[in-house]
C-alpha positions as a Python dict, from the first residue, in 0.01 Angstrom:
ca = {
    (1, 'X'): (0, 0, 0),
    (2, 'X'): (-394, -44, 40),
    (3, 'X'): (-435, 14, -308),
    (4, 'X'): (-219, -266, -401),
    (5, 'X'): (-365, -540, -136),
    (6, 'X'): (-775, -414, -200),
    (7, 'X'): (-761, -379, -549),
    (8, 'X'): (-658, -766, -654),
    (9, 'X'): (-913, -847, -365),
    (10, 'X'): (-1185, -664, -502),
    (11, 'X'): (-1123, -839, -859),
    (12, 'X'): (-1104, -1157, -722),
    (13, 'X'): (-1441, -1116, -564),
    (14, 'X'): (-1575, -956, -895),
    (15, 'X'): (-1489, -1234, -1098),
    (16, 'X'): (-1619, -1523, -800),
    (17, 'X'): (-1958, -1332, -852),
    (18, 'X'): (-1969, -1348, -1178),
    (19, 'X'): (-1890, -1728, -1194),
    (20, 'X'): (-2115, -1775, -931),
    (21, 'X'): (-2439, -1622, -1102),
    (22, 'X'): (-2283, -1681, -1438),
    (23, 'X'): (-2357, -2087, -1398),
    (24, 'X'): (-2714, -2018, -1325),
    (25, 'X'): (-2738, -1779, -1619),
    (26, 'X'): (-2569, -1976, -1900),
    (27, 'X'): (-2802, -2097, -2195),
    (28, 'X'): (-3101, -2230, -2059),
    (29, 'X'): (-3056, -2591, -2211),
    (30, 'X'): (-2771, -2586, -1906),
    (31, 'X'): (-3034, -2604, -1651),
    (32, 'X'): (-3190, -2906, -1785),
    (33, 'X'): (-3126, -3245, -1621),
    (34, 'X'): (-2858, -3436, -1837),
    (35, 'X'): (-3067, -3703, -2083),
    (36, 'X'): (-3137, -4080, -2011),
    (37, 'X'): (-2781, -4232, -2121),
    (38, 'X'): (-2865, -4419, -2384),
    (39, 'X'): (-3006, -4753, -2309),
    (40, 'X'): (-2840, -5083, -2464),
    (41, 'X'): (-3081, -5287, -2662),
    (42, 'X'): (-3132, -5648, -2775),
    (43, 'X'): (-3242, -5600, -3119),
    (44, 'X'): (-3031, -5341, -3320),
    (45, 'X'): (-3278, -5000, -3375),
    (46, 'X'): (-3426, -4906, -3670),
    (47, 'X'): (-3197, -4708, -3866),
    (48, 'X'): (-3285, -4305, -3845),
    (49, 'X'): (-3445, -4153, -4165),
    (50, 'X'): (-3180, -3816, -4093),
    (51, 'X'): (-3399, -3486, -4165),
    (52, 'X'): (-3222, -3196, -4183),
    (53, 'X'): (-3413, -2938, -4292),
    (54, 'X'): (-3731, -2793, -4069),
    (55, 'X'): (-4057, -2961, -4239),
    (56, 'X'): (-4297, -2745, -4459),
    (57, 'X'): (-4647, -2899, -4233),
    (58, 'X'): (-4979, -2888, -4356),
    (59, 'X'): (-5115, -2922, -3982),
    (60, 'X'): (-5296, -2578, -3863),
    (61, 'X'): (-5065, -2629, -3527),
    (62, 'X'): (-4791, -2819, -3438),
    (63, 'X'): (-4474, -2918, -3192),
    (64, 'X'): (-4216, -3159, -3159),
    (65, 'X'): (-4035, -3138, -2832),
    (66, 'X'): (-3698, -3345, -2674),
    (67, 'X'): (-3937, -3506, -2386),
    (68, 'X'): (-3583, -3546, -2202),
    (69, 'X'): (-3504, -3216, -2140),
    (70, 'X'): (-3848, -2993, -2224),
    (71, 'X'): (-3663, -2832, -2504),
    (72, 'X'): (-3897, -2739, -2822),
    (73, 'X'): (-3726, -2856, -3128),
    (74, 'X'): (-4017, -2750, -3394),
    (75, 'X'): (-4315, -2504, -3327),
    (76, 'X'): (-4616, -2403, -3588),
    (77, 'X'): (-4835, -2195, -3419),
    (78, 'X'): (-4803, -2371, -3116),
    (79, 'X'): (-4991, -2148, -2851),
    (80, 'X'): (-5274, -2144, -3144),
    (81, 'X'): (-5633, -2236, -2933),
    (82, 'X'): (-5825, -2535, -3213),
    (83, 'X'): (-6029, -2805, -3170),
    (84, 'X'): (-5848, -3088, -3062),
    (85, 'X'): (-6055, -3417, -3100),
    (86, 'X'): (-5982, -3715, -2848),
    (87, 'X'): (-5630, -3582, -2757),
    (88, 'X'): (-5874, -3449, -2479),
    (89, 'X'): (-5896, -3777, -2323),
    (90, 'X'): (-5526, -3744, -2210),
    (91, 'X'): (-5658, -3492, -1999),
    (92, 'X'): (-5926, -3702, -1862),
    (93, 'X'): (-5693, -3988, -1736),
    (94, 'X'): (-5458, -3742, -1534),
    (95, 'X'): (-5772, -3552, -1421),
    (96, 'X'): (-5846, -3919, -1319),
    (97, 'X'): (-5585, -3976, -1122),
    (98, 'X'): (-5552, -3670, -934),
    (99, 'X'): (-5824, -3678, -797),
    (100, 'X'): (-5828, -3825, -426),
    (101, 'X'): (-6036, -4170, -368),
    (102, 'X'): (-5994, -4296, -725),
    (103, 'X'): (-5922, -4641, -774),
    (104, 'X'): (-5867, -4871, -1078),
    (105, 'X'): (-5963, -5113, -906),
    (106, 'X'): (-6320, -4967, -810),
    (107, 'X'): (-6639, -5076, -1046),
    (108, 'X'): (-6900, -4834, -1176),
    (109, 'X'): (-7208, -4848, -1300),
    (110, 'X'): (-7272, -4705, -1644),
    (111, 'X'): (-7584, -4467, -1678),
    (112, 'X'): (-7774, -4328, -1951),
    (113, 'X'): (-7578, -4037, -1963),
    (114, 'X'): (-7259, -4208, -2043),
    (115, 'X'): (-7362, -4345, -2365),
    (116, 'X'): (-7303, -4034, -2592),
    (117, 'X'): (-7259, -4190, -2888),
    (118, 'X'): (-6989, -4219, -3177),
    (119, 'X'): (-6657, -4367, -3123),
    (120, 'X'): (-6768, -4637, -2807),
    (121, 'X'): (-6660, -4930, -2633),
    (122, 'X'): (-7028, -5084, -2639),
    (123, 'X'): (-7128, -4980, -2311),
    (124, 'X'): (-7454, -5005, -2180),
    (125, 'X'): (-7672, -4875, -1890),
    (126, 'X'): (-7662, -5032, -1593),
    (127, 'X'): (-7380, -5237, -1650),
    (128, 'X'): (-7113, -5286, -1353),
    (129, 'X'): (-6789, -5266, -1501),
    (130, 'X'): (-6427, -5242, -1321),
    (131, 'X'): (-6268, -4840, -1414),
    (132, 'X'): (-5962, -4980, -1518),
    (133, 'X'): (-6175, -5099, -1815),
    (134, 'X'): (-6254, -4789, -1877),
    (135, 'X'): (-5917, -4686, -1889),
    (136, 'X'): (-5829, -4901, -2139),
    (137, 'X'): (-6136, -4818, -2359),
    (138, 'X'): (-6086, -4432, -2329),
    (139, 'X'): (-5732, -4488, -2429),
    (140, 'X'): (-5693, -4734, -2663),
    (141, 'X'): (-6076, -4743, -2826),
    (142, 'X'): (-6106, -4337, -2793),
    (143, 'X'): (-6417, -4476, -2653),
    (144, 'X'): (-6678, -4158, -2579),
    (145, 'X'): (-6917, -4403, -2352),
    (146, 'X'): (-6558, -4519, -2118),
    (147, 'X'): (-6436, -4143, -2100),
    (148, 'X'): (-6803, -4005, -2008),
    (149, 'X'): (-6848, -4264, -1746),
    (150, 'X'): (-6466, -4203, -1630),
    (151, 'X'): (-6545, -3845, -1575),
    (152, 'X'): (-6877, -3926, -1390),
    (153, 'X'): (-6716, -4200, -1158),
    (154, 'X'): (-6451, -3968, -1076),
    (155, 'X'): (-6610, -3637, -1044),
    (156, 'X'): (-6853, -3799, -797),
    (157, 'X'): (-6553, -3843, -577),
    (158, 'X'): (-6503, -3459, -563),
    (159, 'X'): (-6639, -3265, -272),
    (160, 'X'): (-6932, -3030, -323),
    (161, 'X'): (-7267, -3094, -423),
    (162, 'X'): (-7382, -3060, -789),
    (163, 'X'): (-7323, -3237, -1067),
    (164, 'X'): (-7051, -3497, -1128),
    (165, 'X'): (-6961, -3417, -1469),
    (166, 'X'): (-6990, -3035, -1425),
    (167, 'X'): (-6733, -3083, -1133),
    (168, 'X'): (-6507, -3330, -1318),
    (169, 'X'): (-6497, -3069, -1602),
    (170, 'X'): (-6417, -2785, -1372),
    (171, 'X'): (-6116, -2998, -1235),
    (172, 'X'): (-5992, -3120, -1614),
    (173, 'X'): (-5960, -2728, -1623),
    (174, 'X'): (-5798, -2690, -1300),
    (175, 'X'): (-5543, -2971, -1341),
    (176, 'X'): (-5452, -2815, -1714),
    (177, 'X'): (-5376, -2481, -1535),
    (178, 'X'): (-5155, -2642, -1274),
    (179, 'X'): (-4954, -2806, -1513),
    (180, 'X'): (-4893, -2456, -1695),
    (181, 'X'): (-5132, -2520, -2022),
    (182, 'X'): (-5205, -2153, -2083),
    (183, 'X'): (-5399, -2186, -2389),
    (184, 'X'): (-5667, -2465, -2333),
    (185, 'X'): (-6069, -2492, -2189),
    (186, 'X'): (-6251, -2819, -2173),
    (187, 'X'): (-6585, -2855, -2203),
    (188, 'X'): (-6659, -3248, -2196),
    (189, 'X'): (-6389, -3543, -2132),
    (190, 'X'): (-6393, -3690, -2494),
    (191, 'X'): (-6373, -3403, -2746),
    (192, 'X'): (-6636, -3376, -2933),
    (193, 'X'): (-6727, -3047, -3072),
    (194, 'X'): (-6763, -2767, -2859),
    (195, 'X'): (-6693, -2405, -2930),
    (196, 'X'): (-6593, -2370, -2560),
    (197, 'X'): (-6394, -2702, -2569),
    (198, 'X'): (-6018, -2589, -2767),
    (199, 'X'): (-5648, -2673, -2611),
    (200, 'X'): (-5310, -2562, -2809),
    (201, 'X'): (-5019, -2818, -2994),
    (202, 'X'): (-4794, -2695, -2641),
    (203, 'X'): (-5058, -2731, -2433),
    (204, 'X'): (-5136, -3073, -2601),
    (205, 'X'): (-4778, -3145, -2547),
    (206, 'X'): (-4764, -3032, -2177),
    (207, 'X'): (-5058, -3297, -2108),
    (208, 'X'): (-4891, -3593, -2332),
    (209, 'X'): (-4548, -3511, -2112),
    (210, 'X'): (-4773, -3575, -1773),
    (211, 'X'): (-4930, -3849, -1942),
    (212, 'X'): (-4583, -4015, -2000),
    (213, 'X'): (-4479, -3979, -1654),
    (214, 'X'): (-4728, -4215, -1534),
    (215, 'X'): (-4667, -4600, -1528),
    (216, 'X'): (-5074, -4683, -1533),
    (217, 'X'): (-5090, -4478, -1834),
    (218, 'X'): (-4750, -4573, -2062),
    (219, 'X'): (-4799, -4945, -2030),
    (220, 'X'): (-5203, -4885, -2192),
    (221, 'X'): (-5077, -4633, -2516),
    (222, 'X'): (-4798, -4868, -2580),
    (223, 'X'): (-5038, -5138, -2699),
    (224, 'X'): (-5166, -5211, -2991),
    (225, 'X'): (-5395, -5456, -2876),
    (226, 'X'): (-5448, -5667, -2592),
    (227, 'X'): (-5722, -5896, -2397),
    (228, 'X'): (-5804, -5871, -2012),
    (229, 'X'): (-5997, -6081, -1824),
    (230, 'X'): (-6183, -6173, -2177),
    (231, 'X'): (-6227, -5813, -2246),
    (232, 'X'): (-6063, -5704, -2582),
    (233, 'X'): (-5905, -5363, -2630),
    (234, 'X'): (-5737, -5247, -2962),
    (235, 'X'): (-5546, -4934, -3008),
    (236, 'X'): (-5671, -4695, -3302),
    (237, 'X'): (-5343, -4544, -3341),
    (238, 'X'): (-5159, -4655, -3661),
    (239, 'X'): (-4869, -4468, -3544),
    (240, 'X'): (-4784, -4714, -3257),
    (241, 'X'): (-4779, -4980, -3485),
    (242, 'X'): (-4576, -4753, -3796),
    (243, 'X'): (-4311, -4580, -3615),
    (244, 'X'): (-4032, -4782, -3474),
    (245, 'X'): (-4004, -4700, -3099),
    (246, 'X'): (-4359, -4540, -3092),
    (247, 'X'): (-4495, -4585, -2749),
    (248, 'X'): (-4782, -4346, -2740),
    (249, 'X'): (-5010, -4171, -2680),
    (250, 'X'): (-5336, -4089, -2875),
    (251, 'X'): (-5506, -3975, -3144),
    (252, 'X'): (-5833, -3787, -3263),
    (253, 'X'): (-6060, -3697, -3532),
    (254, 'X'): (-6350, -3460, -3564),
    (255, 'X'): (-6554, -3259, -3847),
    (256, 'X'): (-6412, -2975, -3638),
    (257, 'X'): (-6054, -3068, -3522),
    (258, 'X'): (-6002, -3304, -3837),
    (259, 'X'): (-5673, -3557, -3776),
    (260, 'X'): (-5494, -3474, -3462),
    (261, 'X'): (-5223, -3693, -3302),
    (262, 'X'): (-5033, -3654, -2979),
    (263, 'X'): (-4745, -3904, -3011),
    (264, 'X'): (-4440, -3972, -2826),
    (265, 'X'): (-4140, -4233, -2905),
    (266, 'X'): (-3801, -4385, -2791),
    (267, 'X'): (-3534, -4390, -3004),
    (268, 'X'): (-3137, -4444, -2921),
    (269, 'X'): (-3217, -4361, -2549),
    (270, 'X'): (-3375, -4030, -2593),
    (271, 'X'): (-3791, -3956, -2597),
    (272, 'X'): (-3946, -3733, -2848),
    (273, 'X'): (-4318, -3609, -2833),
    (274, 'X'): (-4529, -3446, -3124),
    (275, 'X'): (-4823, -3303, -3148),
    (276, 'X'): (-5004, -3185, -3503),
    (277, 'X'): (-5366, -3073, -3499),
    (278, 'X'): (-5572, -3078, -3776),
    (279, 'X'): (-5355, -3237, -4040),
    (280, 'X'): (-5506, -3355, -4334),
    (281, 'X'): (-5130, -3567, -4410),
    (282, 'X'): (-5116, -3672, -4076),
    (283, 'X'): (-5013, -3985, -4125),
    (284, 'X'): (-4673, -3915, -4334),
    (285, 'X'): (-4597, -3555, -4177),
    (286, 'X'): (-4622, -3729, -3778),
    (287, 'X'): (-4358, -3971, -3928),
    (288, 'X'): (-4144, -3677, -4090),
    (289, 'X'): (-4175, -3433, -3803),
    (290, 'X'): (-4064, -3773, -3562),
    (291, 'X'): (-3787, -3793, -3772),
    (292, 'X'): (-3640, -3409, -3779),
    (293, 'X'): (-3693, -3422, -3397),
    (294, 'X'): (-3461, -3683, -3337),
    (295, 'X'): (-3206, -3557, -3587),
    (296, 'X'): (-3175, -3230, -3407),
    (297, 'X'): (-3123, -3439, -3101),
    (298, 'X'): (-2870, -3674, -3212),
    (299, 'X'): (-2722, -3425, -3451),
    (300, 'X'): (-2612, -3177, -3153),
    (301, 'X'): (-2397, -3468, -3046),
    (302, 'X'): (-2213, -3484, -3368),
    (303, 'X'): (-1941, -3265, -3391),
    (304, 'X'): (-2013, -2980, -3657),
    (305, 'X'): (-2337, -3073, -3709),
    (306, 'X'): (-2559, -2749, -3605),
    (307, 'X'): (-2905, -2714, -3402),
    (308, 'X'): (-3165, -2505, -3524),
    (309, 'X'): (-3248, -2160, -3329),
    (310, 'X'): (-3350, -2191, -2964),
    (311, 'X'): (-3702, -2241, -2965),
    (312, 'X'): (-3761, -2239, -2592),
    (313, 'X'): (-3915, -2508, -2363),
    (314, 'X'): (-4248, -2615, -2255),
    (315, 'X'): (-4128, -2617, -1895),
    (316, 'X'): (-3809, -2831, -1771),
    (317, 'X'): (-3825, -3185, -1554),
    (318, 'X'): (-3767, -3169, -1179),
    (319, 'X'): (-3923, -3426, -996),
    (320, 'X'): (-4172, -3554, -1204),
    (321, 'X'): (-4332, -3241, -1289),
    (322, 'X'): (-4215, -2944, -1561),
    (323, 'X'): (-4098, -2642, -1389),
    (324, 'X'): (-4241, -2385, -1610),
    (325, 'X'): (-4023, -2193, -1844),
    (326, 'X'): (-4133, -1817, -1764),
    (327, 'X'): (-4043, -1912, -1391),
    (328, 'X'): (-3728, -1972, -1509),
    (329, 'X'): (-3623, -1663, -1719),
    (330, 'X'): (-3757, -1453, -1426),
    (331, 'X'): (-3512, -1655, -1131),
    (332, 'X'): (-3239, -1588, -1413),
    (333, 'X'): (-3312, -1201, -1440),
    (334, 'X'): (-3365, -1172, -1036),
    (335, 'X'): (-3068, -1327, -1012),
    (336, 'X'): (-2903, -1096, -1261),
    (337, 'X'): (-3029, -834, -1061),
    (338, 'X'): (-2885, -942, -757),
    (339, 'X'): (-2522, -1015, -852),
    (340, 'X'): (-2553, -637, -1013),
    (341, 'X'): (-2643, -506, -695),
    (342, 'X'): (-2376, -658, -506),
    (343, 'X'): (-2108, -512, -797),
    (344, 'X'): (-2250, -187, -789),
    (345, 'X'): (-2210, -190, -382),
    (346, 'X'): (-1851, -353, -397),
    (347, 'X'): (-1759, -103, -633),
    (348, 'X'): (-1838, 172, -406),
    (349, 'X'): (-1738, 25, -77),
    (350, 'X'): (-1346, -37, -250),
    (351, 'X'): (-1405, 319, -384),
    (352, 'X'): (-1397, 423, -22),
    (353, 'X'): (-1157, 222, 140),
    (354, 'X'): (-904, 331, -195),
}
């Protein structure tokens, strides 16, 4: 008579176990927040050019990644350390504002040092100017002089004596670390050359995410030109001006990087970011790899229409931030663990009682 009252019990608790570990070990893309529904527009979109097929790049590194849910839709060498141009200054604007006692609204005066030459917003020493300025010049103009002076406004605000810029370096690395970008150094905040100055298409990617998620930031890359307070800023980017729904982020160009692009867009309610350094075709391959990204996304909600592999995830969106990926796989296997241990023990304590 026990037999027939525990064993039904002890099945019924076997499967409740496994449904109750089993829904925080299904496929990964599970445990990503649902998308932005898709938002109504005014003006009818842009029809999709529909790529199918993975694109053959001619960029040394590169990613494409649903910005939604953190899920990599295209990878080429994407943990690859390389030069990576003025991308960098994405870093330098989040490194700006995390750091306590900043203030776009503060003015700084430019020094000697901040005039380093190249790509420049015509700075010059001693002049008083307003950060948010610089803002705009770092990110629209890739302007070396607004980044330079950005980093030594800000890293004065850092505790510790020393040098500003060596301590607003030191916290462009610790910021990238924080945010999980496993593959990247900085060396300076506008990307010139540097052989200790490299960052990787996911790490790239990682930043431009971050960079998204702030308001100051989005309504600057968006631009393609614009005049404030009699001060004129225009965007370098040809992509924000090419691709329909582009809305950021930045570009760069070295002897050493060559073309680079970090580049993120809207299209039919869902966000897409790419990333391609040193691409000689930059210009048409950031438009094709655009393209296959949002195919894969809007083709998974076709039915029949297949995704490629599972490529992984550059971390997934709670709160703001990207929970990192690796975290993830290791909650799933200690949970995995944990529901086995409980089966094992179940098993044995029934065994008994039987």
């Amino acid at each position: 008579m026990c037999k027939l009252t525990i064993k039904p019990l002890y099945y019924l608790m076997l499967v409740l176990l496994v449904l109750g570990f089993g829904n925080s070990m299904q496929d990964v893309s599970a445990q990503t927040p649902p998308t932005t529904a898709p938002r109504p527009s005014l003006t009818p979109e842009t029809p999709l050019r529909n790529v199918y097929v993975a694109p053959t790049l001619t960029a040394r590194a590169a990613i494409a990644i649903d910005a939604d849910t953190g899920r990599i839709l295209y990878a080429k060498n994407p943990r690859q350390s390389l030069p990576m141009a003025s991308t960098t200054k994405i870093m330098t604007v989040l490194t700006l504002f995390a750091i306590p006692g900043t203030s776009l609204s503060d003015y700084t005066v430019v020094t000697k040092a901040d005039l380093v030459g190249e790509a420049n917003m015509g700075l010059v020493e001693g002049q008083r100017i307003r950060v948010l300025f610089l803002l705009y010049g770092a990110l629209m103009d890739s302007a070396n002089d607004a980044a330079t002076a950005i980093a030594h406004y800000a890293g004065s605000k850092l505790p510790g004596s020393g040098d500003s810029m060596a301590k607003f370096v030191q916290e462009m690395n610790r910021q990238a670390a924080l945010m999980g970008m496993e593959n990247s150094k900085f060396a300076n905040p506008h990307g010139l050359d540097n052989p200790s100055h490299y960052s990787s298409a996911q790490d790239l990617a990682i930043a431009g995410w971050y960079a998204m998620q702030n308001p100051a930031i989005t309504n600057i890359v968006k631009l393609s030109e614009i005049t404030v307070e009699g001060n004129y800023f225009f965007n370098i980017s040809n992509f924000i001006r090419r691709y329909p729904g582009a809305n950021g982020v930045k570009p760069g160009e070295t002897d050493e990087a060559g073309l680079c692009l970090v580049a993120s867009a809207n299209r039919f309610g869902h966000n897409v970011i790419v990333v391609e350094l040193n691409n000689p075709n930059l210009r048409t391959e950031s438009d094709l790899l655009m393209d296959y990204a949002f195919t894969q996304i809007l083709g998974s909600e076709k039915p029949g229409v297949s995704r490629q592999p599972m490529l992984g995830y550059i971390g997934l969106p709670e709160a703001g931030k990207l929970r990192p990926y690796r975290a993830l796989v290791t909650d799933l296997q200690s949970n995995f663990s944990e529901a086995a241990r409980y089966l094992l023990a179940l098993q044995g304590l029934f065994a008994k009682i039987e």
